[in-house]
């Protein structure tokens, strides 16, 4: 299932009176929900992200805090590696200051090793995935604070 098809489905659901929609194509299953509570995920189905609350529902203080939180996200689907080799130290750890263009991890996709680099100067606040974990496109890998 391609990204354009998924985006089209999201738009259809947003503009309809449906509160939940599920589609299965091959071994890919997508569930979309407009519920006010997080969706329930069956074991083996992967992590689900709860729908983001509307801006009007969030207090002003939380909006400011959310604006300050930045993430380095996965540009591809693949396997996360924190170090260049199993016996080598991690590229970055919590508390490290990272420069624009500095490698923060490797993502393996289709037997190709892709170095992921920071797009800005920042400090690593949290590593959000574990070594050798499968990651999705757009999944946050690191929570950072911009310098």
PDB file of N, CA, C and O in Angstrom, residues 56-99:
ATOM      1  N   UNK A  56      -7.693  23.051  20.213  1.00  0.00           N
ATOM      2  CA  UNK A  56      -8.605  23.732  21.126  1.00  0.00           C
ATOM      3  C   UNK A  56      -8.737  23.000  22.456  1.00  0.00           C
ATOM      4  O   UNK A  56      -9.082  23.596  23.466  1.00  0.00           O
ATOM      5  N   UNK A  57      -8.462  21.698  22.471  1.00  0.00           N
ATOM      6  CA  UNK A  57      -8.606  20.907  23.691  1.00  0.00           C
ATOM      7  C   UNK A  57      -7.377  20.992  24.584  1.00  0.00           C
ATOM      8  O   UNK A  57      -7.437  20.643  25.744  1.00  0.00           O
ATOM      9  N   UNK A  58      -6.237  21.446  24.060  1.00  0.00           N
ATOM     10  CA  UNK A  58      -5.002  21.461  24.827  1.00  0.00           C
ATOM     11  C   UNK A  58      -4.814  22.809  25.512  1.00  0.00           C
ATOM     12  O   UNK A  58      -4.999  23.848  24.899  1.00  0.00           O
ATOM     13  N   UNK A  59      -4.433  22.813  26.771  1.00  0.00           N
ATOM     14  CA  UNK A  59      -4.126  24.074  27.444  1.00  0.00           C
ATOM     15  C   UNK A  59      -2.921  24.745  26.787  1.00  0.00           C
ATOM     16  O   UNK A  59      -2.057  24.086  26.239  1.00  0.00           O
ATOM     17  N   UNK A  60      -2.848  26.069  26.884  1.00  0.00           N
ATOM     18  CA  UNK A  60      -1.779  26.835  26.248  1.00  0.00           C
ATOM     19  C   UNK A  60      -0.404  26.403  26.742  1.00  0.00           C
ATOM     20  O   UNK A  60       0.549  26.353  25.996  1.00  0.00           O
ATOM     21  N   UNK A  61      -0.268  26.049  28.015  1.00  0.00           N
ATOM     22  CA  UNK A  61       1.018  25.662  28.578  1.00  0.00           C
ATOM     23  C   UNK A  61       1.557  24.410  27.886  1.00  0.00           C
ATOM     24  O   UNK A  61       2.730  24.331  27.561  1.00  0.00           O
ATOM     25  N   UNK A  62       0.684  23.422  27.645  1.00  0.00           N
ATOM     26  CA  UNK A  62       1.130  22.200  26.987  1.00  0.00           C
ATOM     27  C   UNK A  62       1.543  22.456  25.555  1.00  0.00           C
ATOM     28  O   UNK A  62       2.465  21.833  25.058  1.00  0.00           O
ATOM     29  N   UNK A  63       0.871  23.366  24.867  1.00  0.00           N
ATOM     30  CA  UNK A  63       1.247  23.681  23.497  1.00  0.00           C
ATOM     31  C   UNK A  63       2.667  24.217  23.454  1.00  0.00           C
ATOM     32  O   UNK A  63       3.438  23.860  22.584  1.00  0.00           O
ATOM     33  N   UNK A  64       3.018  25.065  24.398  1.00  0.00           N
ATOM     34  CA  UNK A  64       4.359  25.634  24.449  1.00  0.00           C
ATOM     35  C   UNK A  64       5.380  24.525  24.685  1.00  0.00           C
ATOM     36  O   UNK A  64       6.411  24.484  24.030  1.00  0.00           O
ATOM     37  N   UNK A  65       5.075  23.604  25.593  1.00  0.00           N
ATOM     38  CA  UNK A  65       5.999  22.508  25.861  1.00  0.00           C
ATOM     39  C   UNK A  65       6.163  21.625  24.638  1.00  0.00           C
ATOM     40  O   UNK A  65       7.256  21.192  24.313  1.00  0.00           O
ATOM     41  N   UNK A  66       5.078  21.335  23.916  1.00  0.00           N
ATOM     42  CA  UNK A  66       5.147  20.505  22.722  1.00  0.00           C
ATOM     43  C   UNK A  66       5.973  21.179  21.641  1.00  0.00           C
ATOM     44  O   UNK A  66       6.692  20.527  20.906  1.00  0.00           O
ATOM     45  N   UNK A  67       5.862  22.498  21.517  1.00  0.00           N
ATOM     46  CA  UNK A  67       6.622  23.223  20.507  1.00  0.00           C
ATOM     47  C   UNK A  67       8.119  23.091  20.752  1.00  0.00           C
ATOM     48  O   UNK A  67       8.901  23.119  19.816  1.00  0.00           O
ATOM     49  N   UNK A  68       8.525  22.985  22.022  1.00  0.00           N
ATOM     50  CA  UNK A  68       9.937  22.911  22.368  1.00  0.00           C
ATOM     51  C   UNK A  68      10.506  21.503  22.178  1.00  0.00           C
ATOM     52  O   UNK A  68      11.710  21.335  22.091  1.00  0.00           O
ATOM     53  N   UNK A  69       9.661  20.488  22.107  1.00  0.00           N
ATOM     54  CA  UNK A  69      10.131  19.118  21.940  1.00  0.00           C
ATOM     55  C   UNK A  69      10.381  18.846  20.466  1.00  0.00           C
ATOM     56  O   UNK A  69       9.517  19.052  19.629  1.00  0.00           O
ATOM     57  N   UNK A  70      11.583  18.394  20.155  1.00  0.00           N
ATOM     58  CA  UNK A  70      11.951  18.064  18.789  1.00  0.00           C
ATOM     59  C   UNK A  70      12.375  16.609  18.740  1.00  0.00           C
ATOM     60  O   UNK A  70      12.820  16.040  19.735  1.00  0.00           O
ATOM     61  N   UNK A  71      12.252  16.026  17.559  1.00  0.00           N
ATOM     62  CA  UNK A  71      12.608  14.635  17.385  1.00  0.00           C
ATOM     63  C   UNK A  71      13.447  14.456  16.132  1.00  0.00           C
ATOM     64  O   UNK A  71      13.265  15.178  15.155  1.00  0.00           O
ATOM     65  N   UNK A  72      14.342  13.493  16.168  1.00  0.00           N
ATOM     66  CA  UNK A  72      14.990  13.009  14.961  1.00  0.00           C
ATOM     67  C   UNK A  72      14.196  11.763  14.602  1.00  0.00           C
ATOM     68  O   UNK A  72      14.092  10.834  15.397  1.00  0.00           O
ATOM     69  N   UNK A  73      13.597  11.773  13.419  1.00  0.00           N
ATOM     70  CA  UNK A  73      12.699  10.691  13.021  1.00  0.00           C
ATOM     71  C   UNK A  73      13.318   9.841  11.920  1.00  0.00           C
ATOM     72  O   UNK A  73      14.248  10.260  11.230  1.00  0.00           O
ATOM     73  N   UNK A  74      12.771   8.667  11.752  1.00  0.00           N
ATOM     74  CA  UNK A  74      13.242   7.741  10.736  1.00  0.00           C
ATOM     75  C   UNK A  74      12.747   8.167   9.353  1.00  0.00           C
ATOM     76  O   UNK A  74      11.550   8.294   9.146  1.00  0.00           O
ATOM     77  N   UNK A  75      13.671   8.346   8.405  1.00  0.00           N
ATOM     78  CA  UNK A  75      13.250   8.703   7.050  1.00  0.00           C
ATOM     79  C   UNK A  75      12.840   7.494   6.214  1.00  0.00           C
ATOM     80  O   UNK A  75      12.342   7.644   5.102  1.00  0.00           O
ATOM     81  N   UNK A  76      13.050   6.288   6.764  1.00  0.00           N
ATOM     82  CA  UNK A  76      12.746   5.058   6.030  1.00  0.00           C
ATOM     83  C   UNK A  76      12.271   3.975   7.001  1.00  0.00           C
ATOM     84  O   UNK A  76      12.422   4.101   8.204  1.00  0.00           O
ATOM     85  N   UNK A  77      11.746   2.899   6.446  1.00  0.00           N
ATOM     86  CA  UNK A  77      11.433   1.700   7.213  1.00  0.00           C
ATOM     87  C   UNK A  77      12.706   0.868   7.255  1.00  0.00           C
ATOM     88  O   UNK A  77      13.380   0.719   6.230  1.00  0.00           O
ATOM     89  N   UNK A  78      13.067   0.368   8.421  1.00  0.00           N
ATOM     90  CA  UNK A  78      14.278  -0.434   8.500  1.00  0.00           C
ATOM     91  C   UNK A  78      14.565  -0.913   9.903  1.00  0.00           C
ATOM     92  O   UNK A  78      13.711  -0.871  10.785  1.00  0.00           O
ATOM     93  N   UNK A  79      15.801  -1.352  10.107  1.00  0.00           N
ATOM     94  CA  UNK A  79      16.273  -1.826  11.407  1.00  0.00           C
ATOM     95  C   UNK A  79      17.252  -0.810  11.972  1.00  0.00           C
ATOM     96  O   UNK A  79      18.192  -0.406  11.293  1.00  0.00           O
ATOM     97  N   UNK A  80      17.016  -0.391  13.220  1.00  0.00           N
ATOM     98  CA  UNK A  80      17.812   0.632  13.896  1.00  0.00           C
ATOM     99  C   UNK A  80      19.069   0.009  14.491  1.00  0.00           C
ATOM    100  O   UNK A  80      19.008  -1.020  15.157  1.00  0.00           O
ATOM    101  N   UNK A  81      20.214   0.642  14.228  1.00  0.00           N
ATOM    102  CA  UNK A  81      21.473   0.250  14.865  1.00  0.00           C
ATOM    103  C   UNK A  81      22.082   1.500  15.500  1.00  0.00           C
ATOM    104  O   UNK A  81      22.275   2.515  14.832  1.00  0.00           O
ATOM    105  N   UNK A  82      22.405   1.425  16.778  1.00  0.00           N
ATOM    106  CA  UNK A  82      22.937   2.575  17.500  1.00  0.00           C
ATOM    107  C   UNK A  82      24.440   2.754  17.315  1.00  0.00           C
ATOM    108  O   UNK A  82      24.982   3.805  17.638  1.00  0.00           O
ATOM    109  N   UNK A  83      25.114   1.730  16.765  1.00  0.00           N
ATOM    110  CA  UNK A  83      26.573   1.777  16.622  1.00  0.00           C
ATOM    111  C   UNK A  83      26.973   1.211  15.255  1.00  0.00           C
ATOM    112  O   UNK A  83      26.219   0.454  14.647  1.00  0.00           O
ATOM    113  N   UNK A  84      28.176   1.544  14.786  1.00  0.00           N
ATOM    114  CA  UNK A  84      28.617   1.045  13.481  1.00  0.00           C
ATOM    115  C   UNK A  84      28.956  -0.450  13.473  1.00  0.00           C
ATOM    116  O   UNK A  84      28.998  -1.069  12.420  1.00  0.00           O
ATOM    117  N   UNK A  85      29.190  -1.029  14.641  1.00  0.00           N
ATOM    118  CA  UNK A  85      29.502  -2.453  14.765  1.00  0.00           C
ATOM    119  C   UNK A  85      29.021  -2.928  16.134  1.00  0.00           C
ATOM    120  O   UNK A  85      28.901  -2.119  17.058  1.00  0.00           O
ATOM    121  N   UNK A  86      28.777  -4.226  16.294  1.00  0.00           N
ATOM    122  CA  UNK A  86      28.281  -4.730  17.586  1.00  0.00           C
ATOM    123  C   UNK A  86      29.181  -4.414  18.769  1.00  0.00           C
ATOM    124  O   UNK A  86      28.698  -4.180  19.871  1.00  0.00           O
ATOM    125  N   UNK A  87      30.496  -4.382  18.553  1.00  0.00           N
ATOM    126  CA  UNK A  87      31.422  -4.127  19.660  1.00  0.00           C
ATOM    127  C   UNK A  87      31.877  -2.668  19.740  1.00  0.00           C
ATOM    128  O   UNK A  87      32.689  -2.316  20.584  1.00  0.00           O
ATOM    129  N   UNK A  88      31.324  -1.806  18.897  1.00  0.00           N
ATOM    130  CA  UNK A  88      31.700  -0.383  18.883  1.00  0.00           C
ATOM    131  C   UNK A  88      30.754   0.412  19.785  1.00  0.00           C
ATOM    132  O   UNK A  88      29.613   0.009  20.015  1.00  0.00           O
ATOM    133  N   UNK A  89      31.225   1.565  20.295  1.00  0.00           N
ATOM    134  CA  UNK A  89      30.329   2.403  21.106  1.00  0.00           C
ATOM    135  C   UNK A  89      29.236   3.029  20.245  1.00  0.00           C
ATOM    136  O   UNK A  89      29.397   3.185  19.028  1.00  0.00           O
ATOM    137  N   UNK A  90      28.132   3.394  20.879  1.00  0.00           N
ATOM    138  CA  UNK A  90      27.002   4.012  20.178  1.00  0.00           C
ATOM    139  C   UNK A  90      27.428   5.348  19.584  1.00  0.00           C
ATOM    140  O   UNK A  90      28.298   6.037  20.126  1.00  0.00           O
ATOM    141  N   UNK A  91      26.801   5.712  18.455  1.00  0.00           N
ATOM    142  CA  UNK A  91      27.079   7.003  17.831  1.00  0.00           C
ATOM    143  C   UNK A  91      26.787   8.138  18.810  1.00  0.00           C
ATOM    144  O   UNK A  91      27.569   9.078  18.919  1.00  0.00           O
ATOM    145  N   UNK A  92      25.637   8.066  19.488  1.00  0.00           N
ATOM    146  CA  UNK A  92      25.248   9.091  20.459  1.00  0.00           C
ATOM    147  C   UNK A  92      24.576   8.432  21.653  1.00  0.00           C
ATOM    148  O   UNK A  92      24.059   7.326  21.559  1.00  0.00           O
ATOM    149  N   UNK A  93      24.598   9.150  22.782  1.00  0.00           N
ATOM    150  CA  UNK A  93      23.883   8.694  23.976  1.00  0.00           C
ATOM    151  C   UNK A  93      23.218   9.909  24.610  1.00  0.00           C
ATOM    152  O   UNK A  93      23.471  11.053  24.218  1.00  0.00           O
ATOM    153  N   UNK A  94      22.360   9.679  25.572  1.00  0.00           N
ATOM    154  CA  UNK A  94      21.644  10.761  26.237  1.00  0.00           C
ATOM    155  C   UNK A  94      22.648  11.750  26.821  1.00  0.00           C
ATOM    156  O   UNK A  94      23.634  11.360  27.449  1.00  0.00           O
ATOM    157  N   UNK A  95      22.398  13.035  26.569  1.00  0.00           N
ATOM    158  CA  UNK A  95      23.273  14.088  27.060  1.00  0.00           C
ATOM    159  C   UNK A  95      24.301  14.564  26.050  1.00  0.00           C
ATOM    160  O   UNK A  95      24.907  15.620  26.225  1.00  0.00           O
ATOM    161  N   UNK A  96      24.515  13.801  24.976  1.00  0.00           N
ATOM    162  CA  UNK A  96      25.477  14.207  23.958  1.00  0.00           C
ATOM    163  C   UNK A  96      24.977  15.417  23.186  1.00  0.00           C
ATOM    164  O   UNK A  96      23.779  15.516  22.889  1.00  0.00           O
ATOM    165  N   UNK A  97      25.902  16.310  22.843  1.00  0.00           N
ATOM    166  CA  UNK A  97      25.575  17.430  21.964  1.00  0.00           C
ATOM    167  C   UNK A  97      25.976  17.028  20.560  1.00  0.00           C
ATOM    168  O   UNK A  97      27.098  16.575  20.327  1.00  0.00           O
ATOM    169  N   UNK A  98      25.039  17.189  19.628  1.00  0.00           N
ATOM    170  CA  UNK A  98      25.200  16.731  18.257  1.00  0.00           C
ATOM    171  C   UNK A  98      25.217  17.938  17.332  1.00  0.00           C
ATOM    172  O   UNK A  98      24.417  18.857  17.494  1.00  0.00           O
ATOM    173  N   UNK A  99      26.107  17.922  16.361  1.00  0.00           N
ATOM    174  CA  UNK A  99      26.203  19.003  15.368  1.00  0.00           C
ATOM    175  C   UNK A  99      25.397  18.627  14.123  1.00  0.00           C
ATOM    176  O   UNK A  99      25.177  17.444  13.839  1.00  0.00           O
TER     177      UNK A  99
END
